[in-house]
mmCIF file of C-alpha atoms in Angstrom:
data_model
loop_
_atom_site.group_PDB
_atom_site.id
_atom_site.type_symbol
_atom_site.label_atom_id
_atom_site.label_comp_id
_atom_site.label_asym_id
_atom_site.label_seq_id
_atom_site.Cartn_x
_atom_site.Cartn_y
_atom_site.Cartn_z
ATOM 1 C CA UNK A 126 -11.447 -30.784 -12.831
ATOM 2 C CA UNK A 127 -7.746 -29.510 -11.683
ATOM 3 C CA UNK A 128 -7.186 -26.294 -10.622
ATOM 4 C CA UNK A 129 -6.170 -24.170 -13.760
ATOM 5 C CA UNK A 130 -2.750 -22.684 -12.511
ATOM 6 C CA UNK A 131 -2.865 -19.948 -15.721
ATOM 7 C CA UNK A 132 -6.422 -18.630 -14.493
ATOM 8 C CA UNK A 133 -7.255 -14.996 -14.472
ATOM 9 C CA UNK A 134 -7.127 -14.307 -10.845
ATOM 10 C CA UNK A 135 -4.012 -16.880 -10.165
ATOM 11 C CA UNK A 136 -2.137 -14.385 -12.548
ATOM 12 C CA UNK A 137 -3.453 -11.183 -10.394
ATOM 13 C CA UNK A 138 -2.101 -12.734 -7.257
ATOM 14 C CA UNK A 139 1.624 -13.492 -9.075
ATOM 15 C CA UNK A 140 1.182 -9.897 -10.421
ATOM 16 C CA UNK A 141 1.428 -11.067 -13.897
ATOM 17 C CA UNK A 142 -1.788 -8.851 -14.784
ATOM 18 C CA UNK A 143 -2.864 -5.809 -13.102
ATOM 19 C CA UNK A 144 -6.080 -5.083 -11.260
ATOM 20 C CA UNK A 145 -7.693 -2.594 -9.054
ATOM 21 C CA UNK A 146 -6.251 -4.141 -5.650
ATOM 22 C CA UNK A 147 -7.489 -3.060 -2.594
ATOM 23 C CA UNK A 148 -6.846 -5.027 0.271
ATOM 24 C CA UNK A 149 -3.817 -7.812 0.760
ATOM 25 C CA UNK A 150 -2.627 -10.092 3.265
ATOM 26 C CA UNK A 151 -1.040 -13.494 3.330
ATOM 27 C CA UNK A 152 -3.715 -15.338 2.759
ATOM 28 C CA UNK A 153 -6.583 -13.195 0.891
ATOM 29 C CA UNK A 154 -6.823 -10.754 -2.277
ATOM 30 C CA UNK A 155 -9.497 -7.787 -2.558
ATOM 31 C CA UNK A 156 -9.762 -6.396 -5.903
ATOM 32 C CA UNK A 157 -12.298 -4.475 -7.994
ATOM 33 C CA UNK A 158 -14.561 -6.708 -10.558
ATOM 34 C CA UNK A 159 -13.915 -5.323 -14.438
ATOM 35 C CA UNK A 160 -17.495 -5.904 -14.761
ATOM 36 C CA UNK A 161 -19.459 -4.851 -11.710
ATOM 37 C CA UNK A 162 -22.851 -5.548 -11.215
ATOM 38 C CA UNK A 163 -22.876 -1.946 -9.186
ATOM 39 C CA UNK A 164 -20.525 0.711 -7.749
ATOM 40 C CA UNK A 165 -17.955 -0.480 -5.796
ATOM 41 C CA UNK A 166 -18.506 -5.040 -7.056
ATOM 42 C CA UNK A 167 -15.345 -6.131 -5.358
ATOM 43 C CA UNK A 168 -14.265 -9.696 -5.393
ATOM 44 C CA UNK A 169 -12.415 -11.680 -2.281
ATOM 45 C CA UNK A 170 -10.446 -14.378 -3.145
ATOM 46 C CA UNK A 171 -7.895 -16.485 -1.656
ATOM 47 C CA UNK A 172 -4.216 -16.918 -2.359
ATOM 48 C CA UNK A 173 -4.682 -20.751 -1.923
ATOM 49 C CA UNK A 174 -5.222 -23.175 -4.948
ATOM 50 C CA UNK A 175 -8.930 -23.214 -4.706
ATOM 51 C CA UNK A 176 -11.045 -23.871 -7.864
ATOM 52 C CA UNK A 177 -14.869 -23.001 -6.004
ATOM 53 C CA UNK A 178 -16.654 -23.427 -2.609
ATOM 54 C CA UNK A 179 -17.598 -26.445 -3.405
ATOM 55 C CA UNK A 180 -14.482 -28.215 -3.166
ATOM 56 C CA UNK A 181 -12.475 -25.475 -1.315
ATOM 57 C CA UNK A 182 -9.892 -26.327 1.717
ATOM 58 C CA UNK A 183 -12.404 -25.432 4.852
ATOM 59 C CA UNK A 184 -9.045 -24.008 6.152
ATOM 60 C CA UNK A 185 -8.848 -21.663 3.013
ATOM 61 C CA UNK A 186 -12.792 -20.885 3.354
ATOM 62 C CA UNK A 187 -12.508 -20.439 7.210
ATOM 63 C CA UNK A 188 -9.311 -17.479 6.691
ATOM 64 C CA UNK A 189 -11.419 -15.692 3.413
ATOM 65 C CA UNK A 190 -14.870 -15.330 5.525
ATOM 66 C CA UNK A 191 -13.875 -12.520 8.033
ATOM 67 C CA UNK A 192 -12.101 -10.530 4.665
ATOM 68 C CA UNK A 193 -15.321 -10.861 3.250
ATOM 69 C CA UNK A 194 -17.172 -9.476 5.925
ATOM 70 C CA UNK A 195 -14.451 -6.913 6.415
ATOM 71 C CA UNK A 196 -15.183 -5.597 2.563
ATOM 72 C CA UNK A 197 -18.743 -5.912 2.853
ATOM 73 C CA UNK A 198 -18.139 -3.114 5.790
ATOM 74 C CA UNK A 199 -15.843 -1.246 4.164
ATOM 75 C CA UNK A 200 -18.488 -1.135 1.003
ATOM 76 C CA UNK A 201 -21.440 0.121 3.091
ATOM 77 C CA UNK A 202 -18.883 2.564 3.931
ATOM 78 C CA UNK A 203 -17.727 3.890 1.264
ATOM 79 C CA UNK A 204 -20.108 3.810 -0.930
ATOM 80 C CA UNK A 205 -22.790 4.954 1.749
ATOM 81 C CA UNK A 206 -24.430 1.544 0.231
ATOM 82 C CA UNK A 207 -27.970 0.965 1.507
ATOM 83 C CA UNK A 208 -27.200 -2.957 1.859
ATOM 84 C CA UNK A 209 -24.358 -5.577 0.222
ATOM 85 C CA UNK A 210 -25.233 -8.662 -1.601
ATOM 86 C CA UNK A 211 -22.631 -11.349 -1.339
ATOM 87 C CA UNK A 212 -22.565 -14.158 -4.231
ATOM 88 C CA UNK A 213 -20.360 -17.274 -5.075
ATOM 89 C CA UNK A 214 -20.681 -19.010 -8.030
ATOM 90 C CA UNK A 215 -19.560 -22.968 -8.743
ATOM 91 C CA UNK A 216 -19.271 -23.890 -12.212
ATOM 92 C CA UNK A 217 -20.413 -22.340 -15.249
ATOM 93 C CA UNK A 218 -23.608 -23.583 -15.069
ATOM 94 C CA UNK A 219 -23.734 -21.418 -11.495
ATOM 95 C CA UNK A 220 -22.347 -18.453 -13.352
ATOM 96 C CA UNK A 221 -18.839 -18.939 -12.445
ATOM 97 C CA UNK A 222 -16.462 -18.066 -15.218
ATOM 98 C CA UNK A 223 -12.965 -17.880 -13.257
ATOM 99 C CA UNK A 224 -12.132 -21.404 -11.938
ATOM 100 C CA UNK A 225 -10.738 -20.146 -8.748
ATOM 101 C CA UNK A 226 -13.029 -19.568 -5.151
ATOM 102 C CA UNK A 227 -14.409 -15.834 -5.554
ATOM 103 C CA UNK A 228 -16.925 -14.178 -3.547
ATOM 104 C CA UNK A 229 -18.825 -10.855 -5.047
ATOM 105 C CA UNK A 230 -19.709 -8.460 -2.750
ATOM 106 C CA UNK A 231 -21.512 -6.168 -4.582
ATOM 107 C CA UNK A 232 -22.890 -2.939 -2.597
ATOM 108 C CA UNK A 233 -26.864 -2.508 -3.301
ATOM 109 C CA UNK A 234 -28.255 0.718 -3.020
ATOM 110 C CA UNK A 235 -32.286 1.368 -2.614
ATOM 111 C CA UNK A 236 -34.208 1.644 -6.130
ATOM 112 C CA UNK A 237 -31.431 0.444 -8.060
ATOM 113 C CA UNK A 238 -31.034 -2.871 -9.408
ATOM 114 C CA UNK A 239 -28.071 -4.938 -9.612
ATOM 115 C CA UNK A 240 -26.809 -4.937 -13.343
ATOM 116 C CA UNK A 241 -26.496 -8.668 -15.081
ATOM 117 C CA UNK A 242 -23.166 -10.536 -13.998
ATOM 118 C CA UNK A 243 -20.112 -10.769 -16.148
ATOM 119 C CA UNK A 244 -21.661 -8.082 -19.208
ATOM 120 C CA UNK A 245 -20.189 -4.623 -19.282
ATOM 121 C CA UNK A 246 -17.008 -3.737 -18.777
ATOM 122 C CA UNK A 247 -16.358 -0.442 -16.779
ATOM 123 C CA UNK A 248 -13.999 2.120 -17.452
ATOM 124 C CA UNK A 249 -10.781 1.848 -15.677
ATOM 125 C CA UNK A 250 -10.589 5.131 -14.537
ATOM 126 C CA UNK A 251 -14.195 4.168 -12.774
ATOM 127 C CA UNK A 252 -12.675 1.196 -11.321
ATOM 128 C CA UNK A 253 -9.789 2.968 -10.305
ATOM 129 C CA UNK A 254 -11.730 6.005 -8.585
ATOM 130 C CA UNK A 255 -14.118 3.469 -7.101
ATOM 131 C CA UNK A 256 -10.898 1.423 -5.473
ATOM 132 C CA UNK A 257 -9.855 4.292 -3.701
ATOM 133 C CA UNK A 258 -13.333 4.907 -1.821
ATOM 134 C CA UNK A 259 -12.315 1.654 -0.817
ATOM 135 C CA UNK A 260 -9.002 2.473 0.329
ATOM 136 C CA UNK A 261 -10.286 5.502 1.990
ATOM 137 C CA UNK A 262 -11.853 3.252 4.461
ATOM 138 C CA UNK A 263 -9.605 0.141 4.639
ATOM 139 C CA UNK B 1312 -31.324 -2.289 14.428
ATOM 140 C CA UNK B 1313 -31.421 -4.768 17.176
ATOM 141 C CA UNK B 1314 -32.018 -8.371 16.459
ATOM 142 C CA UNK B 1315 -35.664 -9.525 16.375
ATOM 143 C CA UNK B 1316 -36.345 -12.683 18.615
ATOM 144 C CA UNK B 1317 -39.608 -12.670 16.592
ATOM 145 C CA UNK B 1318 -37.963 -13.004 13.239
ATOM 146 C CA UNK B 1319 -39.398 -15.874 11.157
ATOM 147 C CA UNK B 1320 -36.050 -17.788 11.249
ATOM 148 C CA UNK B 1321 -35.855 -17.587 14.919
ATOM 149 C CA UNK B 1322 -39.402 -19.404 15.111
ATOM 150 C CA UNK B 1323 -38.124 -22.228 12.732
ATOM 151 C CA UNK B 1324 -35.011 -22.505 14.960
ATOM 152 C CA UNK B 1325 -37.697 -22.944 18.661
ATOM 153 C CA UNK B 1326 -40.008 -24.847 16.119
ATOM 154 C CA UNK B 1327 -42.661 -22.491 16.592
ATOM 155 C CA UNK B 1328 -43.625 -22.690 12.757
ATOM 156 C CA UNK B 1329 -42.696 -25.543 10.612
ATOM 157 C CA UNK B 1330 -40.119 -25.466 8.138
ATOM 158 C CA UNK B 1331 -38.645 -28.887 5.734
ATOM 159 C CA UNK B 1332 -35.715 -29.040 8.028
ATOM 160 C CA UNK B 1333 -32.819 -31.355 6.174
ATOM 161 C CA UNK B 1334 -30.110 -30.662 8.582
ATOM 162 C CA UNK B 1335 -29.220 -29.555 12.041
ATOM 163 C CA UNK B 1336 -26.590 -29.501 14.470
ATOM 164 C CA UNK B 1337 -26.052 -27.669 17.703
ATOM 165 C CA UNK B 1338 -24.925 -24.216 16.097
ATOM 166 C CA UNK B 1339 -26.848 -24.775 12.666
ATOM 167 C CA UNK B 1340 -29.995 -25.052 10.872
ATOM 168 C CA UNK B 1341 -30.710 -25.905 7.531
ATOM 169 C CA UNK B 1342 -33.863 -26.072 5.936
ATOM 170 C CA UNK B 1343 -35.945 -25.531 2.186
ATOM 171 C CA UNK B 1344 -36.926 -21.806 0.822
ATOM 172 C CA UNK B 1345 -40.330 -21.777 0.405
ATOM 173 C CA UNK B 1346 -40.018 -19.329 -1.971
ATOM 174 C CA UNK B 1347 -37.200 -21.889 -4.280
ATOM 175 C CA UNK B 1348 -35.516 -20.075 -7.356
ATOM 176 C CA UNK B 1349 -34.454 -23.180 -8.705
ATOM 177 C CA UNK B 1350 -35.265 -26.979 -7.685
ATOM 178 C CA UNK B 1351 -32.947 -27.582 -3.981
ATOM 179 C CA UNK B 1352 -33.048 -24.271 -2.321
ATOM 180 C CA UNK B 1353 -32.060 -23.909 0.711
ATOM 181 C CA UNK B 1354 -31.041 -21.623 3.293
ATOM 182 C CA UNK B 1355 -28.228 -22.345 5.859
ATOM 183 C CA UNK B 1356 -28.632 -20.443 9.270
ATOM 184 C CA UNK B 1357 -27.140 -19.910 12.319
ATOM 185 C CA UNK B 1358 -28.855 -20.713 15.645
ATOM 186 C CA UNK B 1359 -27.240 -17.838 17.344
ATOM 187 C CA UNK B 1360 -28.822 -14.694 17.172
ATOM 188 C CA UNK B 1361 -27.405 -12.959 13.936
ATOM 189 C CA UNK B 1362 -29.008 -10.430 11.907
ATOM 190 C CA UNK B 1363 -27.069 -10.634 8.720
ATOM 191 C CA UNK B 1364 -23.167 -11.118 7.660
ATOM 192 C CA UNK B 1365 -22.237 -7.427 7.899
ATOM 193 C CA UNK B 1366 -23.373 -7.471 11.911
ATOM 194 C CA UNK B 1367 -22.372 -10.878 12.488
ATOM 195 C CA UNK B 1368 -19.898 -12.562 15.073
ATOM 196 C CA UNK B 1369 -17.031 -13.512 12.935
ATOM 197 C CA UNK B 1370 -16.909 -17.437 15.362
ATOM 198 C CA UNK B 1371 -20.815 -17.602 14.110
ATOM 199 C CA UNK B 1372 -19.848 -17.404 10.453
ATOM 200 C CA UNK B 1373 -16.878 -19.611 11.129
ATOM 201 C CA UNK B 1374 -19.268 -22.647 12.549
ATOM 202 C CA UNK B 1375 -21.740 -21.965 9.946
ATOM 203 C CA UNK B 1376 -19.242 -21.701 6.453
ATOM 204 C CA UNK B 1377 -18.104 -25.865 6.763
ATOM 205 C CA UNK B 1378 -22.427 -26.323 6.661
ATOM 206 C CA UNK B 1379 -23.107 -23.807 3.568
ATOM 207 C CA UNK B 1380 -20.047 -26.181 2.096
ATOM 208 C CA UNK B 1381 -21.516 -28.711 3.035
ATOM 209 C CA UNK B 1382 -25.205 -28.521 2.035
ATOM 210 C CA UNK B 1383 -23.678 -26.983 -1.357
ATOM 211 C CA UNK B 1384 -22.204 -30.665 -2.057
ATOM 212 C CA UNK B 1385 -25.285 -32.067 -1.127
ATOM 213 C CA UNK B 1386 -27.115 -29.918 -3.516
ATOM 214 C CA UNK B 1387 -25.046 -31.325 -6.426
ATOM 215 C CA UNK B 1388 -25.776 -35.101 -5.388
ATOM 216 C CA UNK B 1389 -29.308 -35.104 -4.231
ATOM 217 C CA UNK B 1390 -30.847 -33.020 -7.859
ATOM 218 C CA UNK B 1391 -27.164 -33.981 -9.850
ATOM 219 C CA UNK B 1392 -27.243 -30.095 -10.095
ATOM 220 C CA UNK B 1393 -24.743 -28.682 -12.507
ATOM 221 C CA UNK B 1394 -23.722 -25.924 -10.466
ATOM 222 C CA UNK B 1395 -24.541 -23.809 -6.936
ATOM 223 C CA UNK B 1396 -25.053 -20.278 -6.461
ATOM 224 C CA UNK B 1397 -24.598 -19.413 -2.696
ATOM 225 C CA UNK B 1398 -25.981 -15.946 -1.928
ATOM 226 C CA UNK B 1399 -26.164 -14.090 1.448
ATOM 227 C CA UNK B 1400 -28.051 -10.680 1.525
ATOM 228 C CA UNK B 1401 -27.400 -7.976 3.478
ATOM 229 C CA UNK B 1402 -30.136 -5.339 4.655
ATOM 230 C CA UNK B 1403 -33.939 -4.808 2.464
ATOM 231 C CA UNK B 1404 -32.243 -2.602 -0.372
ATOM 232 C CA UNK B 1405 -29.825 -5.991 -1.069
ATOM 233 C CA UNK B 1406 -33.277 -8.402 -0.411
ATOM 234 C CA UNK B 1407 -32.865 -9.501 2.589
ATOM 235 C CA UNK B 1408 -36.311 -10.275 4.030
ATOM 236 C CA UNK B 1409 -35.660 -12.033 7.040
ATOM 237 C CA UNK B 1410 -33.214 -10.159 9.180
ATOM 238 C CA UNK B 1411 -31.659 -13.113 10.819
ATOM 239 C CA UNK B 1412 -28.432 -14.033 8.815
ATOM 240 C CA UNK B 1413 -28.796 -17.109 6.170
ATOM 241 C CA UNK B 1414 -26.843 -18.050 3.678
ATOM 242 C CA UNK B 1415 -29.359 -19.542 0.489
ATOM 243 C CA UNK B 1416 -27.539 -22.683 -1.367
ATOM 244 C CA UNK B 1417 -29.554 -22.772 -5.173
ATOM 245 C CA UNK B 1418 -28.783 -25.565 -7.515
ATOM 246 C CA UNK B 1419 -28.203 -24.135 -10.864
ATOM 247 C CA UNK B 1420 -29.261 -26.722 -14.119
ATOM 248 C CA UNK B 1421 -27.474 -26.082 -17.399
ATOM 249 C CA UNK B 1422 -29.796 -23.549 -19.580
ATOM 250 C CA UNK B 1423 -32.327 -22.933 -16.352
ATOM 251 C CA UNK B 1424 -31.918 -19.685 -15.190
ATOM 252 C CA UNK B 1425 -33.026 -19.336 -11.324
ATOM 253 C CA UNK B 1426 -36.406 -17.751 -10.744
ATOM 254 C CA UNK B 1427 -36.488 -14.090 -9.062
ATOM 255 C CA UNK B 1428 -35.956 -13.481 -5.003
ATOM 256 C CA UNK B 1429 -38.592 -13.873 -2.616
ATOM 257 C CA UNK B 1430 -41.393 -14.240 -5.511
ATOM 258 C CA UNK B 1431 -43.902 -17.391 -5.925
ATOM 259 C CA UNK B 1432 -44.638 -19.469 -2.873
ATOM 260 C CA UNK B 1433 -44.027 -23.644 -3.602
ATOM 261 C CA UNK B 1434 -46.280 -26.391 -2.960
ATOM 262 C CA UNK B 1435 -45.620 -28.346 0.488
ATOM 263 C CA UNK B 1436 -45.350 -31.352 -1.454
ATOM 264 C CA UNK B 1437 -42.767 -30.528 -3.776
ATOM 265 C CA UNK B 1438 -40.811 -29.170 -0.855
ATOM 266 C CA UNK B 1439 -41.218 -32.285 1.201
ATOM 267 C CA UNK B 1440 -39.642 -34.038 -2.087
ATOM 268 C CA UNK B 1441 -36.849 -31.836 -2.202
ATOM 269 C CA UNK B 1442 -35.988 -31.980 1.487
ATOM 270 C CA UNK B 1443 -36.393 -35.819 1.393
ATOM 271 C CA UNK B 1444 -33.483 -35.798 -1.690
ATOM 272 C CA UNK B 1445 -31.301 -33.376 0.813
ATOM 273 C CA UNK B 1446 -31.994 -36.001 3.753
ATOM 274 C CA UNK B 1447 -31.164 -39.508 1.491
ATOM 275 C CA UNK B 1448 -27.600 -38.031 0.745
ATOM 276 C CA UNK B 1449 -26.989 -36.259 4.563
#
């Protein structure tokens, strides 16, 4: 598969479609998942064209992982979470729906099951409120 | 929480308890999960004492991610998988049961749901057969 420059996340990077962006640097972008599995579900992506972890340039991954860690730490603080699940899906059979490398950072809460992946669209106001919680600690 | 040097994975690193080890280098160890969520479920761990991604030394993560990628690629080849799910759990509320940093590499197969995390113990012969499939491509 070749990298599709018109995938949803490429468009978010180019600001062609909106997202609740909570962090950005030269190499990475972080924004709220619109179908959150829990309160505070964020997506950490490289700006470099990269389809999935399986085929990612190791340098792209090396730049990304400190941001995955940073956002995981922020999730604990911003949401008073009890834990964090980090997930990364490769190919449709594994649940990948957007073919731009992304790490899911999903806050976990004691006694609360995560919602299914990619199921229910969240209310825009709620996503903004969650994004603001991240922004307050980042 | 302080790192517990008597956790299960620390004991595997020290060879105090057995595991189906499929890859080892100076910094990393990879072995089969004894409660696989699918055929080929492997665990990638650093040898450095490290409790979880949230608190891991960034250098430890930097050394580990190329191995996570390598094993994900090997899973595709060895098991003719249709995809790979990579997961990493922080704290008990997120499903972490062993407090030594580990990445789950879980092959995904079209139309087959992953089993629940940490549920059914696999047969030792089956685990060895799966480990051999990895060994053949690594």
